[in-house]
Coordinates of C-alpha atoms in Angstrom, one line a residue:
M1 CA -7.1 -1.7 -23.4
S2 CA -3.4 -1.7 -24.3
A3 CA -0.9 0.9 -23.2
P4 CA 0.1 3.7 -25.6
E5 CA 3.1 2.9 -27.7
H6 CA 6.4 4.1 -26.3
D7 CA 10.0 3.5 -27.5
P8 CA 11.7 2.2 -24.3
L9 CA 15.1 3.5 -25.7
L10 CA 14.0 7.1 -25.6
P11 CA 13.7 8.6 -22.1
D12 CA 11.3 11.6 -21.9
V13 CA 12.4 12.8 -18.4
T14 CA 15.6 14.8 -18.2
E15 CA 18.5 13.6 -16.1
R16 CA 18.0 16.6 -13.7
E17 CA 14.2 16.0 -13.3
R18 CA 14.7 12.3 -12.4
R19 CA 17.5 13.0 -9.9
G20 CA 16.9 10.6 -7.0
R21 CA 14.1 8.9 -8.9
G22 CA 13.8 5.6 -10.8
A23 CA 11.7 6.1 -14.0
G24 CA 13.2 7.9 -17.0
V25 CA 9.8 8.0 -18.7
N26 CA 6.4 9.5 -17.8
M27 CA 4.2 8.1 -20.6
A28 CA 0.5 8.8 -20.6
S29 CA -2.0 6.6 -18.8
R30 CA -3.2 3.7 -20.9
F31 CA -6.7 5.2 -20.5
D32 CA -5.8 8.6 -22.0
R33 CA -7.1 9.2 -25.5
Q34 CA -4.4 11.8 -26.2
T35 CA -0.7 11.6 -25.6
S36 CA 2.0 14.4 -25.7
E37 CA 5.6 14.4 -26.6
R38 CA 8.3 16.8 -25.2
V39 CA 10.1 18.8 -27.9
D40 CA 13.0 21.2 -27.4
D41 CA 12.1 24.4 -29.2
G42 CA 15.4 26.2 -28.1
W43 CA 13.7 28.6 -25.7
A44 CA 14.6 26.8 -22.5
Q45 CA 16.9 29.0 -20.4
D46 CA 17.4 26.9 -17.3
E47 CA 17.7 23.2 -16.6
D48 CA 14.5 21.5 -15.5
A49 CA 14.4 21.3 -11.7
P50 CA 14.2 17.9 -9.9
V51 CA 10.6 16.8 -9.5
R52 CA 9.5 17.1 -5.9
T53 CA 7.2 14.7 -4.2
R54 CA 3.5 15.8 -3.9
V55 CA 1.1 14.2 -1.5
D56 CA -2.7 14.6 -1.9
I57 CA -5.4 13.2 0.3
D58 CA -7.2 10.1 -0.8
Q59 CA -10.9 10.5 0.2
T60 CA -11.6 6.7 0.1
R61 CA -14.5 5.6 2.2
T62 CA -13.4 2.0 2.6
I63 CA -10.0 0.8 3.6
I64 CA -10.0 -3.1 3.4
A65 CA -9.5 -4.3 -0.1
R66 CA -10.5 -7.9 -0.9
N67 CA -9.1 -10.3 -3.5
Q68 CA -9.8 -13.8 -4.7
S69 CA -6.6 -14.5 -6.6
P70 CA -5.9 -18.2 -6.2
D71 CA -2.1 -17.7 -6.1
V72 CA -2.2 -15.0 -3.3
P73 CA -2.1 -16.4 0.3
F74 CA -4.5 -13.7 1.8
D75 CA -7.9 -12.4 1.0
R76 CA -7.7 -8.9 2.4
S77 CA -5.2 -6.1 2.4
I78 CA -4.7 -2.4 3.3
N79 CA -2.8 0.2 1.3
P80 CA -2.1 3.4 3.4
Y81 CA -0.8 5.1 0.3
R82 CA -1.3 5.1 -3.5
G83 CA 1.9 5.5 -5.4
C84 CA 5.3 4.9 -3.8
E85 CA 8.2 7.2 -3.3
H86 CA 10.7 4.3 -3.2
G87 CA 10.6 4.5 -7.0
C88 CA 11.5 0.8 -7.6
I89 CA 11.9 0.5 -11.3
Y90 CA 10.4 -3.0 -11.4
C91 CA 7.3 -2.3 -9.2
F92 CA 4.4 -4.3 -10.5
A93 CA 2.0 -1.8 -8.8
R94 CA 3.0 1.1 -11.2
P95 CA 0.1 0.4 -13.6
T96 CA -2.5 1.2 -10.9
H97 CA -1.6 4.9 -11.2
A98 CA -3.3 4.8 -14.7
H99 CA -6.6 4.5 -12.9
L100 CA -6.0 7.9 -11.4
G101 CA -5.3 9.5 -14.8
L102 CA -1.6 9.6 -13.9
S103 CA 1.5 8.0 -15.4
P104 CA 2.8 4.7 -14.1
G105 CA 6.2 6.3 -14.8
L106 CA 7.6 9.3 -12.8
D107 CA 4.1 10.2 -11.6
F108 CA 3.9 6.9 -9.7
E109 CA 6.8 7.9 -7.5
T110 CA 6.2 11.6 -7.2
R111 CA 2.4 12.0 -7.2
L112 CA 1.3 10.2 -4.0
F113 CA -2.0 9.9 -2.3
A114 CA -2.2 9.4 1.5
K115 CA -5.1 7.9 3.4
P116 CA -5.0 9.7 6.9
A117 CA -8.5 8.4 7.7
A118 CA -7.3 4.8 7.4
P119 CA -7.1 4.0 11.1
D120 CA -10.7 5.3 11.8
L121 CA -12.0 3.5 8.7
L122 CA -10.3 0.3 9.9
A123 CA -11.8 0.6 13.4
R124 CA -15.3 0.9 11.9
A125 CA -14.8 -2.0 9.6
L126 CA -13.6 -4.3 12.4
A127 CA -16.5 -3.3 14.6
R128 CA -19.2 -4.2 12.0
P129 CA -21.4 -7.1 13.0
G130 CA -20.5 -10.2 11.2
Y131 CA -16.9 -9.3 10.5
K132 CA -14.9 -12.5 10.2
V133 CA -11.2 -12.2 11.2
A134 CA -8.4 -13.3 9.0
P135 CA -4.8 -11.9 8.7
L136 CA -4.6 -8.5 7.0
A137 CA -1.8 -8.0 4.5
I138 CA -0.1 -4.6 4.3
G139 CA 2.6 -3.7 1.8
T140 CA 1.4 -6.0 -1.0
N141 CA 0.9 -3.1 -3.4
T142 CA 2.8 0.0 -2.3
D143 CA 5.1 0.2 0.7
P144 CA 3.6 1.3 4.0
Y145 CA 7.0 2.4 5.2
Q146 CA 8.0 4.6 2.3
P147 CA 9.7 7.9 3.2
V148 CA 6.5 10.0 3.5
E149 CA 5.2 7.7 6.4
K150 CA 7.8 9.4 8.7
E151 CA 5.6 12.5 8.5
W152 CA 2.1 11.1 8.0
R153 CA 2.3 8.2 10.5
I154 CA -0.7 6.4 9.0
M155 CA 0.8 3.0 9.4
R156 CA 1.5 3.7 13.1
G157 CA -2.2 4.5 13.5
I158 CA -3.3 1.4 11.7
L159 CA -1.1 -0.8 13.9
E160 CA -2.5 0.9 17.0
V161 CA -6.0 -0.1 15.9
L162 CA -5.0 -3.7 15.0
W163 CA -3.3 -4.1 18.4
E164 CA -6.4 -2.8 20.2
H165 CA -8.5 -5.4 18.4
R166 CA -5.8 -8.1 18.7
H167 CA -6.1 -8.5 14.9
P168 CA -3.3 -10.4 13.1
V169 CA -1.3 -8.7 10.4
L170 CA 1.3 -9.6 7.7
I171 CA 3.6 -6.7 6.7
T172 CA 5.9 -6.5 3.6
T173 CA 8.3 -3.7 3.3
K174 CA 11.7 -2.6 2.2
G175 CA 11.7 0.4 4.5
S176 CA 13.9 0.5 7.6
L177 CA 11.3 2.9 9.2
V178 CA 9.4 -0.3 10.2
T179 CA 11.7 -0.4 13.3
R180 CA 10.0 2.8 14.6
D181 CA 7.0 0.6 15.3
G182 CA 9.0 -2.1 16.9
D183 CA 7.2 -1.6 20.2
I184 CA 3.8 -2.4 18.9
L185 CA 5.0 -5.0 16.5
G186 CA 7.0 -6.7 19.3
R187 CA 3.9 -7.0 21.5
M188 CA 1.9 -8.4 18.5
G189 CA 4.7 -10.7 17.4
R190 CA 5.2 -12.3 20.8
R191 CA 1.5 -13.1 20.9
G192 CA 1.4 -14.6 17.4
L193 CA -0.4 -11.6 15.8
A194 CA 2.3 -10.1 13.5
R195 CA 4.9 -11.2 11.0
V196 CA 7.1 -8.9 8.9
T197 CA 8.7 -9.8 5.5
M198 CA 11.7 -7.7 4.6
S199 CA 12.1 -7.4 0.8
L200 CA 15.6 -7.9 -0.4
T201 CA 16.7 -7.4 -4.0
T202 CA 20.5 -7.0 -3.9
L203 CA 23.4 -6.5 -1.4
D204 CA 25.1 -4.2 -3.9
N205 CA 24.6 -0.6 -2.7
R206 CA 25.2 1.0 -6.0
L207 CA 22.7 -1.3 -7.8
S208 CA 20.2 -0.8 -5.1
R209 CA 20.4 3.0 -5.4
S210 CA 19.6 2.7 -9.1
L211 CA 16.9 0.0 -8.8
E212 CA 15.2 1.3 -5.7
P213 CA 16.4 4.9 -5.4
R214 CA 14.5 6.0 -2.2
A215 CA 14.3 2.6 -0.5
A216 CA 16.5 1.7 2.5
A217 CA 20.0 0.6 1.6
P218 CA 20.6 -3.2 1.8
G219 CA 22.6 -2.9 5.0
R220 CA 19.8 -0.9 6.7
R221 CA 17.2 -3.5 5.8
I222 CA 19.4 -6.3 7.2
A223 CA 19.8 -4.2 10.4
A224 CA 16.0 -3.8 10.5
V225 CA 15.6 -7.5 10.4
R226 CA 18.0 -7.9 13.3
E227 CA 16.2 -5.2 15.3
L228 CA 12.7 -6.6 14.8
V229 CA 13.8 -10.1 15.7
K230 CA 15.4 -8.7 18.9
R231 CA 12.0 -7.1 19.7
G232 CA 10.2 -10.5 19.3
V233 CA 8.8 -10.1 15.8
P234 CA 9.0 -13.1 13.5
V235 CA 10.6 -12.0 10.3
S236 CA 10.9 -13.5 6.8
V237 CA 13.0 -12.3 4.0
G238 CA 11.5 -12.0 0.5
L239 CA 13.8 -12.1 -2.5
A240 CA 11.7 -9.9 -4.6
P241 CA 12.2 -9.7 -7.4
I242 CA 14.9 -11.9 -8.6
I243 CA 16.1 -10.4 -11.9
P244 CA 17.6 -12.9 -14.3
G245 CA 21.0 -11.9 -15.5
L246 CA 21.3 -9.0 -13.0
T247 CA 20.6 -10.1 -9.4
D248 CA 20.1 -13.9 -9.7
H249 CA 23.7 -14.5 -8.8
E250 CA 23.0 -13.1 -5.3
I251 CA 20.3 -15.6 -4.3
E252 CA 22.5 -17.5 -1.8
H253 CA 24.2 -14.4 -0.5
L254 CA 20.8 -12.8 0.2
M255 CA 19.5 -15.9 2.0
R256 CA 22.6 -16.1 4.1
A257 CA 22.4 -12.4 5.1
G258 CA 18.7 -12.8 6.1
A259 CA 19.5 -16.0 8.2
E260 CA 22.4 -14.4 9.9
A261 CA 20.2 -11.4 10.9
G262 CA 17.7 -13.8 12.5
A263 CA 15.0 -14.3 9.8
D264 CA 13.3 -17.7 10.2
S265 CA 11.9 -18.2 6.6
A266 CA 12.3 -16.9 3.1
T267 CA 10.1 -16.4 0.0
W268 CA 11.0 -15.4 -3.5
T269 CA 9.4 -14.1 -6.7
T270 CA 10.9 -13.4 -10.2
L271 CA 10.6 -10.1 -12.1
R272 CA 7.2 -9.2 -13.3
L273 CA 6.6 -6.7 -16.2
P274 CA 2.9 -6.1 -16.6
L275 CA 1.5 -3.4 -18.8
E276 CA 3.6 -0.1 -18.5
V277 CA 6.2 -1.7 -16.3
S278 CA 7.8 -3.3 -19.3
P279 CA 8.8 -0.1 -21.2
I280 CA 9.7 1.6 -17.9
F281 CA 12.0 -1.2 -16.9
R282 CA 13.5 -1.6 -20.4
E283 CA 14.3 2.1 -20.6
W284 CA 16.1 1.9 -17.2
L285 CA 17.9 -1.3 -18.3
V286 CA 19.3 0.3 -21.5
R287 CA 20.2 3.5 -19.7
E288 CA 21.9 1.9 -16.6
H289 CA 23.1 -1.5 -18.0
P290 CA 23.4 -1.2 -21.8
N291 CA 25.8 -4.2 -22.0
R292 CA 23.5 -6.5 -20.1
A293 CA 20.1 -5.3 -21.4
A294 CA 19.8 -7.9 -24.2
K295 CA 20.8 -10.7 -22.0
V296 CA 18.4 -9.8 -19.2
M297 CA 15.4 -9.4 -21.5
T298 CA 16.2 -12.7 -23.3
K299 CA 16.1 -14.5 -20.0
V300 CA 13.0 -12.7 -18.9
R301 CA 11.2 -13.7 -22.1
E302 CA 12.5 -17.2 -21.8
M303 CA 10.7 -17.5 -18.4
H304 CA 7.4 -16.0 -19.8
G305 CA 6.8 -18.0 -22.9
G306 CA 8.6 -15.6 -25.2
K307 CA 6.8 -12.5 -23.9
D308 CA 7.8 -9.8 -21.4
Y309 CA 5.2 -11.1 -19.0
D310 CA 2.8 -14.0 -18.6
A311 CA -0.1 -13.2 -16.3
T312 CA -1.2 -16.8 -15.9
W313 CA -2.0 -17.7 -12.3
Y314 CA 0.9 -19.3 -10.4
K315 CA 3.3 -18.6 -13.4
R316 CA 3.3 -14.8 -13.1
T317 CA 5.5 -14.7 -9.9
S318 CA 7.8 -17.6 -10.8
G319 CA 7.9 -17.9 -14.5
S320 CA 8.2 -21.3 -16.3
G321 CA 10.8 -23.2 -18.3
V322 CA 14.3 -24.4 -17.7
Y323 CA 15.7 -21.1 -16.3
A324 CA 12.8 -20.6 -14.0
S325 CA 13.2 -24.1 -12.7
L326 CA 16.9 -23.5 -12.1
I327 CA 16.1 -20.4 -10.0
A328 CA 13.4 -22.3 -8.0
R329 CA 15.8 -25.1 -7.3
R330 CA 18.6 -22.7 -6.1
C331 CA 16.1 -20.9 -3.9
E332 CA 14.9 -24.1 -2.3
L333 CA 18.4 -25.5 -1.7
A334 CA 19.4 -22.1 -0.2
R335 CA 16.4 -22.1 2.1
Q336 CA 17.3 -25.5 3.4
R337 CA 21.0 -24.7 3.7
F338 CA 20.4 -21.6 5.8
G339 CA 17.4 -22.8 7.8
L340 CA 14.9 -20.7 6.0
A341 CA 12.5 -23.3 4.8
V342 CA 9.0 -21.9 4.6
K343 CA 7.2 -22.1 7.9
S344 CA 3.5 -21.7 8.5
A345 CA 2.4 -18.1 8.2
T346 CA -0.7 -18.8 10.2
L347 CA -1.3 -16.2 12.8
D348 CA -3.6 -16.4 15.8
C349 CA -7.2 -15.2 14.9
A350 CA -8.7 -16.4 18.2
Q351 CA -7.6 -13.3 20.1
F352 CA -9.7 -10.9 18.1
R353 CA -12.0 -8.6 20.0
V354 CA -13.8 -5.4 19.5
P355 CA -12.8 -3.0 22.3
P356 CA -15.5 -1.0 24.0
R357 CA -15.9 2.5 22.8
S358 CA -17.1 5.6 24.6
G359 CA -20.9 5.4 24.9
D360 CA -21.1 1.7 24.5
Q361 CA -23.6 0.0 26.8
L362 CA -21.8 -2.4 29.1
T363 CA -23.1 -5.8 30.1
L364 CA -24.1 -6.3 33.7
G365 CA -22.3 -9.0 35.7
L366 CA -25.0 -11.2 37.1

């Protein structure tokens, strides 16, 4: 089912409403049969207030999600939250909010769902007979260290369970709050049970505030890399996404910054604009960078066969064509130059154990 038509040049969220947010649109879910359009009838007496973050409880009964995507290097993941307050305008996870009957636009970054039962659900899943251990990926959809985590502490609880079970974990984030859990991650990292990837998009503070309004500033992310490495956590930097015509000139600078902070490897992906992400991104681009908008979208389409997005396996994260090849070549040369060539992300699965619980029958030492 295709997304409802929306003119990306016409924002439907007022400037005051979106203060501190990314999306300037809040189009209907692609599953909605009816759409609405805001009209000024002249009766408004006050400016619209900024939209506040609302967090509801997600009553999920399972916590480990499985995938069989051939271009994804893990088969299981956990998402402590649905929606993300970081508000990254390019986030490819935005369309998932349509499954909740909400907009992938402003709703995605203001209508959040927390999973406080996640640690208990995880402990039960790991204790099931026949569970086969493999690294769990966290942060592959929405960020586990988005601002609301400071209050909810769900990620902290998940890490405590993983440490008790000596279960390996791969974490991706752009939140400096990850250093709060440096004690647990340090213990796990030193035993080959944890690796963190810090997502970097730009070193330009002004651009970062616009692209990722509630994510940690670039300098704080670099500082977080340095702190985690000091604690004994192996850290990668992820250039994600590289936006052609907007951030691609920073590839080498981002790699250098990561290496100087102590990262030992680097990955990269190019901009992805699936479903509603395309009109949301294009509205932002015209609003924030009107002089670059045409150039950026021309290059994006050049990398995706003339379309805003090509969902073909292996092409969706890197694109194809001459410009995509140029970006790939620059990334590879920068990785070699700064000592960030991809290393094995293999973590130790042999340490996995199910700790005894109250009431468990203990074996007798004979």
